[in-house]
Coordinates of N, CA, C and O in Angstrom, one line a residue:
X1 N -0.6 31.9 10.9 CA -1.5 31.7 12.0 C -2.0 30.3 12.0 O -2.5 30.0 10.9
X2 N -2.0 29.2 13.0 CA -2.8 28.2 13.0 C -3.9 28.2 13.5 O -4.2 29.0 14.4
X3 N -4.5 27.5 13.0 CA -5.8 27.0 13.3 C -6.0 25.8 13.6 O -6.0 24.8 13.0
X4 N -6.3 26.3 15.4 CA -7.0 24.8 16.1 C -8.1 24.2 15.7 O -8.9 24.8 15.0
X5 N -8.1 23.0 16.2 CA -9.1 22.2 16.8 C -9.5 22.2 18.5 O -8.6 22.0 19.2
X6 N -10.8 22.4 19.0 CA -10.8 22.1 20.3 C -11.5 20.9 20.8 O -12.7 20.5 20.8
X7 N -10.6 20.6 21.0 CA -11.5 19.3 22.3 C -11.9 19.3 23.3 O -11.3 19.9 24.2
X8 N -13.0 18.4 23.6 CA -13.1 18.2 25.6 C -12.0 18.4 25.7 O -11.0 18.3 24.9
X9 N -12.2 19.0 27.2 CA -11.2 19.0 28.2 C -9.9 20.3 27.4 O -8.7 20.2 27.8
X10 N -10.2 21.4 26.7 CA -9.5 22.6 26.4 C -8.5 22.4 25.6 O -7.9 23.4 25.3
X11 N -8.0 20.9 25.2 CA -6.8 20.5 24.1 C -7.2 21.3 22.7 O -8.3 21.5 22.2
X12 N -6.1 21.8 22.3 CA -6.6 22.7 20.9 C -5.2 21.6 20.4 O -4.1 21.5 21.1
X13 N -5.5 20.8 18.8 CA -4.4 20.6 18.2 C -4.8 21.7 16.9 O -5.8 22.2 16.6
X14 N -3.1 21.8 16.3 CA -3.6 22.5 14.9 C -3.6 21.7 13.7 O -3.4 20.5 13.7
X15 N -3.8 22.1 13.0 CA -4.5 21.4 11.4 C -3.4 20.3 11.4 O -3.7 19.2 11.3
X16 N -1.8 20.8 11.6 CA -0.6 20.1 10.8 C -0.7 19.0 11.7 O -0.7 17.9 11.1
X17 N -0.9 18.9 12.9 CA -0.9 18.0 13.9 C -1.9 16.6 13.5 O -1.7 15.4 13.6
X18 N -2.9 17.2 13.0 CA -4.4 16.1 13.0 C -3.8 15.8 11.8 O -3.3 14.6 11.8
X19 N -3.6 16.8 10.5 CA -2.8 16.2 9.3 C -2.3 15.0 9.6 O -2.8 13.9 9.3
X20 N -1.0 15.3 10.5 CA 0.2 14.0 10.5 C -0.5 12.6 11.0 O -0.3 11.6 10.3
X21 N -1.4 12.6 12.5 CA -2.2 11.9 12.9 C -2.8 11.2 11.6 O -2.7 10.2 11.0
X22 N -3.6 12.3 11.4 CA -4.7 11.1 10.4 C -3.9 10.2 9.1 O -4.1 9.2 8.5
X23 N -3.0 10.9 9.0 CA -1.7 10.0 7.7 C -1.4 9.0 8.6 O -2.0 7.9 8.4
X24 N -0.6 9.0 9.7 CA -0.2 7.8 11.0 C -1.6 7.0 10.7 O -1.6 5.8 10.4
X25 N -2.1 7.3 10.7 CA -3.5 6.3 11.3 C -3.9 5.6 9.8 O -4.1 4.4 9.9
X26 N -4.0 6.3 8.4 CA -4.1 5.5 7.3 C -2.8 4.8 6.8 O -2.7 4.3 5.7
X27 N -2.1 4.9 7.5 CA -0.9 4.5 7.1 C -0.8 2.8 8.0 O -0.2 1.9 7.5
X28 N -1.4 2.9 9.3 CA -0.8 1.8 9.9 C -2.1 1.0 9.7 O -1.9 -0.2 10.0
X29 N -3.4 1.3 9.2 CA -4.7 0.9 8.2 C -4.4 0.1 7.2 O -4.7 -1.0 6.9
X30 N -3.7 0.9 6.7 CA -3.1 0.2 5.2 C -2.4 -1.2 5.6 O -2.8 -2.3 5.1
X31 N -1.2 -1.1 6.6 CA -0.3 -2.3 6.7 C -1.3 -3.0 7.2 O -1.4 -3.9 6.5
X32 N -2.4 -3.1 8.4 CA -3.1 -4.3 8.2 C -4.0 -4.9 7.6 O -4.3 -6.1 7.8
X33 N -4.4 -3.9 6.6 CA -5.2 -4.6 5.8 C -4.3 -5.2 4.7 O -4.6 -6.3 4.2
X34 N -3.5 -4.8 4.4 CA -1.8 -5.6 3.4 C -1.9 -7.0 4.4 O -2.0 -8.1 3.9
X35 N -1.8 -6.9 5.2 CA -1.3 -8.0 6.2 C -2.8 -8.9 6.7 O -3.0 -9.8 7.4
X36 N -3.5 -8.3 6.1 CA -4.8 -9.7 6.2 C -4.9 -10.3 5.1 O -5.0 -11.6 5.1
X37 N -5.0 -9.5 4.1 CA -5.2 -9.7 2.4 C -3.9 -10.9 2.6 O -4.2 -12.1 2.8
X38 N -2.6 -10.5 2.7 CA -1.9 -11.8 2.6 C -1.6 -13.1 3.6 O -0.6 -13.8 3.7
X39 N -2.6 -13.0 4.2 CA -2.4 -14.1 5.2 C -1.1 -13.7 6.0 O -0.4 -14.7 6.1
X40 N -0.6 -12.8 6.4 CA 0.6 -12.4 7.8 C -0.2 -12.5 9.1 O 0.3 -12.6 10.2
X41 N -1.3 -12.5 8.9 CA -1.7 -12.2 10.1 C -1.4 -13.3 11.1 O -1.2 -13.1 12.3
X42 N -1.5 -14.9 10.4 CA -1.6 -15.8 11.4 C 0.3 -15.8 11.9 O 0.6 -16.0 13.0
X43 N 1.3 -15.5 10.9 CA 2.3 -15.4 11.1 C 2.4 -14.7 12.3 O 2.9 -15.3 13.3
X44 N 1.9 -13.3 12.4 CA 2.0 -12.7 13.5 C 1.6 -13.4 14.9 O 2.4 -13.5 15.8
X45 N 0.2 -14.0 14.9 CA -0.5 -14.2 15.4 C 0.5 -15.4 16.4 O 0.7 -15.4 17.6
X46 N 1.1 -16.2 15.5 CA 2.1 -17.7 15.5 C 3.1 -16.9 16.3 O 3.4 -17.5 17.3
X47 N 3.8 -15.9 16.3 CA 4.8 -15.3 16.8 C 4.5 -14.8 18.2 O 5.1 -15.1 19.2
X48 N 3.5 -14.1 18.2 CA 3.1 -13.7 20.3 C 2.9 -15.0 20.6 O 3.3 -15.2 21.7
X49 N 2.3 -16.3 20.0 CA 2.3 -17.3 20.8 C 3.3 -17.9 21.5 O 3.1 -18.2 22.7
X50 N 4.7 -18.2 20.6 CA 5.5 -18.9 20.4 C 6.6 -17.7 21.7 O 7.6 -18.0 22.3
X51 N 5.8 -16.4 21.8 CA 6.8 -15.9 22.6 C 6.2 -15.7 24.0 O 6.9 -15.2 24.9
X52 N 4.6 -16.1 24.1 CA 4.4 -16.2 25.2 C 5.0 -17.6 25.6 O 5.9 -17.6 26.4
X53 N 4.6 -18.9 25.0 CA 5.2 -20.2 25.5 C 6.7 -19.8 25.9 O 7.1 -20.0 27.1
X54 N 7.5 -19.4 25.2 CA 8.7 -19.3 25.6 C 9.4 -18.7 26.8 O 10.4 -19.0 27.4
X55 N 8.4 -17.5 27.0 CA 8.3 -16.8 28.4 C 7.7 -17.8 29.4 O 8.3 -17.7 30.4
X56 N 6.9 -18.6 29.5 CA 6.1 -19.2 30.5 C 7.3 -20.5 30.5 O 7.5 -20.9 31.6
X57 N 7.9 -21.0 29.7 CA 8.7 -22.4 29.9 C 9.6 -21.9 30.1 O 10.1 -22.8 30.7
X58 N 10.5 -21.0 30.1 CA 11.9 -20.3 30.5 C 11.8 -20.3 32.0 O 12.6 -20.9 32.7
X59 N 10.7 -19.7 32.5 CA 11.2 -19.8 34.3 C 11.2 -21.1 35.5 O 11.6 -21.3 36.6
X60 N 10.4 -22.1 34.0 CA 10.6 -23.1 34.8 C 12.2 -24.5 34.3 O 12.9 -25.2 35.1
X61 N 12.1 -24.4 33.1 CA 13.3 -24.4 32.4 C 14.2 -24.4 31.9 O 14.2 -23.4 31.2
X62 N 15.2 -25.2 32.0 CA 16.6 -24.6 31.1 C 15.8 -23.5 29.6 O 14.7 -23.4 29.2
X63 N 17.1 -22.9 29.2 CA 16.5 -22.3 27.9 C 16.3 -22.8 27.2 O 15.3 -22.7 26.5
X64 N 17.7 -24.2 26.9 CA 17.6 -24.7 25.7 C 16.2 -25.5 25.3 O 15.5 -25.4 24.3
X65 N 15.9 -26.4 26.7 CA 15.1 -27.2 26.8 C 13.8 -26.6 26.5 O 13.0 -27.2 25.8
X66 N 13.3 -25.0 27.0 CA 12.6 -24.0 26.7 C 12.0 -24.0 25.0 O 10.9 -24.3 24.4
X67 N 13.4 -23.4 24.8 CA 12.9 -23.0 23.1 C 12.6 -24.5 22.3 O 11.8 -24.5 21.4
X68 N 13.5 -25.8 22.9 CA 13.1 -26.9 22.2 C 11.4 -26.9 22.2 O 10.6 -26.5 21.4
X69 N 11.2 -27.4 23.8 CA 9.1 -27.3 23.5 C 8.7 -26.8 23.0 O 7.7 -27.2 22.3
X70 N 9.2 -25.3 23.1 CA 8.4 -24.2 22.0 C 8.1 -24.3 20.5 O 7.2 -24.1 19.7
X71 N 9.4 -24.7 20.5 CA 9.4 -25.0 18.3 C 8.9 -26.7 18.0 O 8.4 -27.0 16.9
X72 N 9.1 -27.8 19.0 CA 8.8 -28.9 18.6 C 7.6 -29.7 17.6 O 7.6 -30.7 16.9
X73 N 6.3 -28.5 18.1 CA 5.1 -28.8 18.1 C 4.5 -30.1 18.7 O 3.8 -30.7 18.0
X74 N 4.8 -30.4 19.9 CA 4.5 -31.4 20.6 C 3.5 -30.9 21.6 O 2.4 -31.3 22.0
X75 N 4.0 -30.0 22.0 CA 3.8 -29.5 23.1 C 2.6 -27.4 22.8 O 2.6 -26.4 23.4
X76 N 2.0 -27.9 21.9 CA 1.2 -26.6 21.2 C 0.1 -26.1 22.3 O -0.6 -26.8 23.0
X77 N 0.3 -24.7 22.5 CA -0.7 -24.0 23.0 C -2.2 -23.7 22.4 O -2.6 -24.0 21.2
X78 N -3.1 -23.0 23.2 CA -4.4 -23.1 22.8 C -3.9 -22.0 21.5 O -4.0 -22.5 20.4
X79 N -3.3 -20.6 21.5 CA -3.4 -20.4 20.6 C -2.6 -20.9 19.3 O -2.9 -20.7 18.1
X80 N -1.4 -21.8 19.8 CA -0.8 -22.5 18.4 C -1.8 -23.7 17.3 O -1.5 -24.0 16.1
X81 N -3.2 -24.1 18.1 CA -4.1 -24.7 17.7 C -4.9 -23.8 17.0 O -5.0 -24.1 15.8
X82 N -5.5 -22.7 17.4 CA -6.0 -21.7 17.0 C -5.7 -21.7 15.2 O -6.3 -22.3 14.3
X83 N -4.4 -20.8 15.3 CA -3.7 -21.0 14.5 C -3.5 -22.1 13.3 O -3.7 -21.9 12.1
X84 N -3.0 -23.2 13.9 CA -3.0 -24.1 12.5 C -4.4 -24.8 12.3 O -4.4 -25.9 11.7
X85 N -5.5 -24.4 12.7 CA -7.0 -24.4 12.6 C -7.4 -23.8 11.4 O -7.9 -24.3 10.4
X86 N -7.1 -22.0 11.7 CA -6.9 -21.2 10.7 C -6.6 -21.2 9.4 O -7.1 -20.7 8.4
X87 N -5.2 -22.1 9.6 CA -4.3 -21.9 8.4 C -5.2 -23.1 7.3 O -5.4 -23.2 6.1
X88 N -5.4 -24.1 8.4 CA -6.1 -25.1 7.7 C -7.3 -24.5 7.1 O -7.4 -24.2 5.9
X89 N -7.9 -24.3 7.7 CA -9.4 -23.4 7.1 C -9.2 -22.6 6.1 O -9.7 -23.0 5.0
X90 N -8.6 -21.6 6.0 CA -7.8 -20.9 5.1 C -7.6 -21.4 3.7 O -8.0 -20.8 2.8
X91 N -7.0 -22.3 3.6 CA -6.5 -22.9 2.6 C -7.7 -24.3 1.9 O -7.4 -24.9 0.9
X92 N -8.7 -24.5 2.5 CA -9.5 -25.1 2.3 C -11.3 -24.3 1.5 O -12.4 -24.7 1.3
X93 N -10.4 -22.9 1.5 CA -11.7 -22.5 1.0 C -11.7 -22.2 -0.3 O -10.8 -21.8 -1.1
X94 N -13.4 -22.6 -0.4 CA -13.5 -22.9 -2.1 C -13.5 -21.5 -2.9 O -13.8 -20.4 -2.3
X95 N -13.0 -21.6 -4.3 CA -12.5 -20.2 -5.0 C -13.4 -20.6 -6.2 O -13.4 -21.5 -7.1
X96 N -14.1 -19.7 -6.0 CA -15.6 -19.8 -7.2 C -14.5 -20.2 -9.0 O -13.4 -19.7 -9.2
X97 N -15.1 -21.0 -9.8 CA -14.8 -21.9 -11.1 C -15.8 -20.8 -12.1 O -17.0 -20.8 -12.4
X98 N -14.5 -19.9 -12.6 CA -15.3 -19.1 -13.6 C -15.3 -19.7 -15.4 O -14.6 -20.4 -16.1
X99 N -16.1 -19.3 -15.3 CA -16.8 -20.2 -16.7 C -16.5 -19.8 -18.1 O -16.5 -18.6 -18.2
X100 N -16.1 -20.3 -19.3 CA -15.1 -20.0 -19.9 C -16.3 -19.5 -20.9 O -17.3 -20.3 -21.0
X101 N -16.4 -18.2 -21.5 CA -17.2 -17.6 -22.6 C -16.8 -17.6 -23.7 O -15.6 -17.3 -23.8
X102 N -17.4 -17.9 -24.8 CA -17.3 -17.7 -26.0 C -17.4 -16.1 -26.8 O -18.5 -15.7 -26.9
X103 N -16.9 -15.8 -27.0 CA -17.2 -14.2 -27.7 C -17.0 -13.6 -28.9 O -16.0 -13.2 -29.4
X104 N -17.9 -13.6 -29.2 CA -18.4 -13.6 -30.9 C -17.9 -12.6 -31.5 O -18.9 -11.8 -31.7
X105 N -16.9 -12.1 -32.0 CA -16.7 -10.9 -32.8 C -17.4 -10.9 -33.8 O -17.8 -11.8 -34.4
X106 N -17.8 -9.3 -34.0 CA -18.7 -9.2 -35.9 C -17.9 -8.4 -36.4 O -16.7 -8.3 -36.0
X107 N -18.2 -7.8 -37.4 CA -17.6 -7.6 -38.2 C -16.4 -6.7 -37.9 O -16.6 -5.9 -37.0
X108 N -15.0 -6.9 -38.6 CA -13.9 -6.0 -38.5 C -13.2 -5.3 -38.6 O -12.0 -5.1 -38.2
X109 N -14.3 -4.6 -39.7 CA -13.8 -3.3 -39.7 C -15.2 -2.6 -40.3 O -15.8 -3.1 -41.2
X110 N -15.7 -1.3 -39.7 CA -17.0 -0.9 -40.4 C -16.8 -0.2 -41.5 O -15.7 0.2 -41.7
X111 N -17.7 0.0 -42.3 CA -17.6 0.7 -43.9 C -17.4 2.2 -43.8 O -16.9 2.8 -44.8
X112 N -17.7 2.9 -42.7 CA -18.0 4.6 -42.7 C -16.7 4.6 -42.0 O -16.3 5.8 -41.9
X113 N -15.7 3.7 -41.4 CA -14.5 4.0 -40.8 C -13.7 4.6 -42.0 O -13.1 5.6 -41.9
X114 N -13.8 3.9 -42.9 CA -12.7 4.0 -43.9 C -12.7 5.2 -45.0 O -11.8 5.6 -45.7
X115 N -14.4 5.6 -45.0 CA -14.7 6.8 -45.5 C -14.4 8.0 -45.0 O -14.3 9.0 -45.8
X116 N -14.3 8.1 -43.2 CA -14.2 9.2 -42.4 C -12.2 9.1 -41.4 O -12.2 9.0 -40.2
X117 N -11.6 9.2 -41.8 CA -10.2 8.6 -41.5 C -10.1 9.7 -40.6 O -10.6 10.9 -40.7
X118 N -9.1 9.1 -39.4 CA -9.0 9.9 -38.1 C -8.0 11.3 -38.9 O -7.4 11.0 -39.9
X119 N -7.9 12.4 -38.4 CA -7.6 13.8 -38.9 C -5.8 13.3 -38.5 O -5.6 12.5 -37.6
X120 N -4.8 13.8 -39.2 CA -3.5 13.7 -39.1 C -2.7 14.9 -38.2 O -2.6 16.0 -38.7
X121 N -2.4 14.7 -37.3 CA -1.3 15.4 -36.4 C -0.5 15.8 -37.2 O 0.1 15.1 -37.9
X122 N -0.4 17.4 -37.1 CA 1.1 18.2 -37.7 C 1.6 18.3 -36.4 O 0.9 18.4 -35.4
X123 N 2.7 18.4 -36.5 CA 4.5 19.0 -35.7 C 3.9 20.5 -35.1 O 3.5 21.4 -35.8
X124 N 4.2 20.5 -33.8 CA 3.9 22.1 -33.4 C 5.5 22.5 -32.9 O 6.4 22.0 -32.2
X125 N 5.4 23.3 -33.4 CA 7.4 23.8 -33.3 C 6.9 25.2 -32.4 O 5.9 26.0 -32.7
X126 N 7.9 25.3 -31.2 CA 7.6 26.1 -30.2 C 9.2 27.3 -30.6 O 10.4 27.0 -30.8
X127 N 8.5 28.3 -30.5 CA 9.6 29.1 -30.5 C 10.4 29.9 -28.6 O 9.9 29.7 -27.5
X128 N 11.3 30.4 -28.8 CA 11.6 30.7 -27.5 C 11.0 32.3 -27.5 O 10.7 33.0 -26.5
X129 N 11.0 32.5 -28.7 CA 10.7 34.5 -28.4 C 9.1 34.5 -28.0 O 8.6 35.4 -27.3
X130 N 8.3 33.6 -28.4 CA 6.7 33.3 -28.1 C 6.6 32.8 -26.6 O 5.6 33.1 -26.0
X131 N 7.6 32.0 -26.0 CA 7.2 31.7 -24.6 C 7.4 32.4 -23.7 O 6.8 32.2 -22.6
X132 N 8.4 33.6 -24.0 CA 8.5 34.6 -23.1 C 10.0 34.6 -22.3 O 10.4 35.5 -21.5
X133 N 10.9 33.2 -23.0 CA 12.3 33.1 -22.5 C 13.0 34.3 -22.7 O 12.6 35.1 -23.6
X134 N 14.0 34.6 -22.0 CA 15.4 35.8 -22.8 C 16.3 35.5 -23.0 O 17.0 35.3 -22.0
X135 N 17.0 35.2 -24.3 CA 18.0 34.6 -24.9 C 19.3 35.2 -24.5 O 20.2 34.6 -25.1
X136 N 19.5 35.7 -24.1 CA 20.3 37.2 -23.8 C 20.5 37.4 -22.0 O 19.6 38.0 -21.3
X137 N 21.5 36.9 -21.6 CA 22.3 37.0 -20.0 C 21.7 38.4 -19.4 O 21.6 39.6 -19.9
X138 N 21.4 37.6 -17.9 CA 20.8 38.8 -17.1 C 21.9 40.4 -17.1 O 23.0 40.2 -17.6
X139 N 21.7 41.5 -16.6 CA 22.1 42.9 -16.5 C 23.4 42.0 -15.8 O 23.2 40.8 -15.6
X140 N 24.9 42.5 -15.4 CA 25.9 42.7 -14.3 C 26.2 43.9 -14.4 O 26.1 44.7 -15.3
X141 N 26.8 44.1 -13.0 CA 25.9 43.5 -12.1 C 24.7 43.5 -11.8 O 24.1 44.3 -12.5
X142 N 24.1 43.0 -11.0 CA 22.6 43.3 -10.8 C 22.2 44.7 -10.2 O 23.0 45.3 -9.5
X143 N 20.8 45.3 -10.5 CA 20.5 46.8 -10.7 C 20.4 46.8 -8.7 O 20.1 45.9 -7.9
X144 N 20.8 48.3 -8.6 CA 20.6 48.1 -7.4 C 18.9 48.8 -7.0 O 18.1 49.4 -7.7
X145 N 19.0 48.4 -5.6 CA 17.6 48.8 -5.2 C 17.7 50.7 -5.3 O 18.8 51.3 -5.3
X146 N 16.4 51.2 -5.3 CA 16.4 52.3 -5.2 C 16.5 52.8 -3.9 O 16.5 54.1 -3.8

């Protein structure tokens, strides 16, 4: 038997459904937070640009001439500025200078260690008649039902 969920408007999903949803949804969570942490984003960002310019200079120009402006960087859009704004900024931020400590060990070995010695591991040997295996091939043929 499943068990809904109801929503406005009389939608019942069941559990397996919201399950899969809510994995979809931590799952495509994850790739952009992957994808901020490593700086992809402006990549991305650089790519809808580069394909709106190329949409907008295609209908007035040849292709080739098209994709040339697009990649030249002569010819940069507001967000290709955006962008190497970003990347600039990005790369200009300061990364805190952690400070080198000294750390003092004392003494290296204590006196009650050597009086009190960790207990020694014996071998535990498992038998098969104690676990409950049967050494010995099932009945043939097999018993029938009553």
């Amino acid at each position: 038997m499943a068990v809904g969920i109801d929503f406005a408007g009389g939608t019942t999903y069941t559990a397996e459904v919201t399950t899969a949803f809510m994995r979809a949804c931590s799952r495509i969570l994850l790739a952009v937070m992957l994808s901020v942490s490593l700086g992809w984003h402006w990549g991305m960002i650089q790519s809808v640009a580069w394909a709106s310019m190329f949409a907008e200079r295609v209908r007035t120009e040849p292709v080739g001439v098209a994709l040339a402006m697009t990649f030249d960087g002569d010819h940069a859009c507001g967000i290709c500025l955006f962008v190497r704004e970003g990347r600039q900024a990005q790369g200009k931020a300061e990364v805190p200078v952690v400070q080198q400590v000294k750390l003092e060990l004392g003494q290296p070995l204590e006196p009650m260690a050597l009086l009190f010695p960790p207990p020694r591991l014996e071998p535990v040997f498992l038998s098969f008649e104690s676990s409950g295996r049967r050494l010995e091939a099932p009945p043939y043929p097999p018993p029938r039902r009553a």
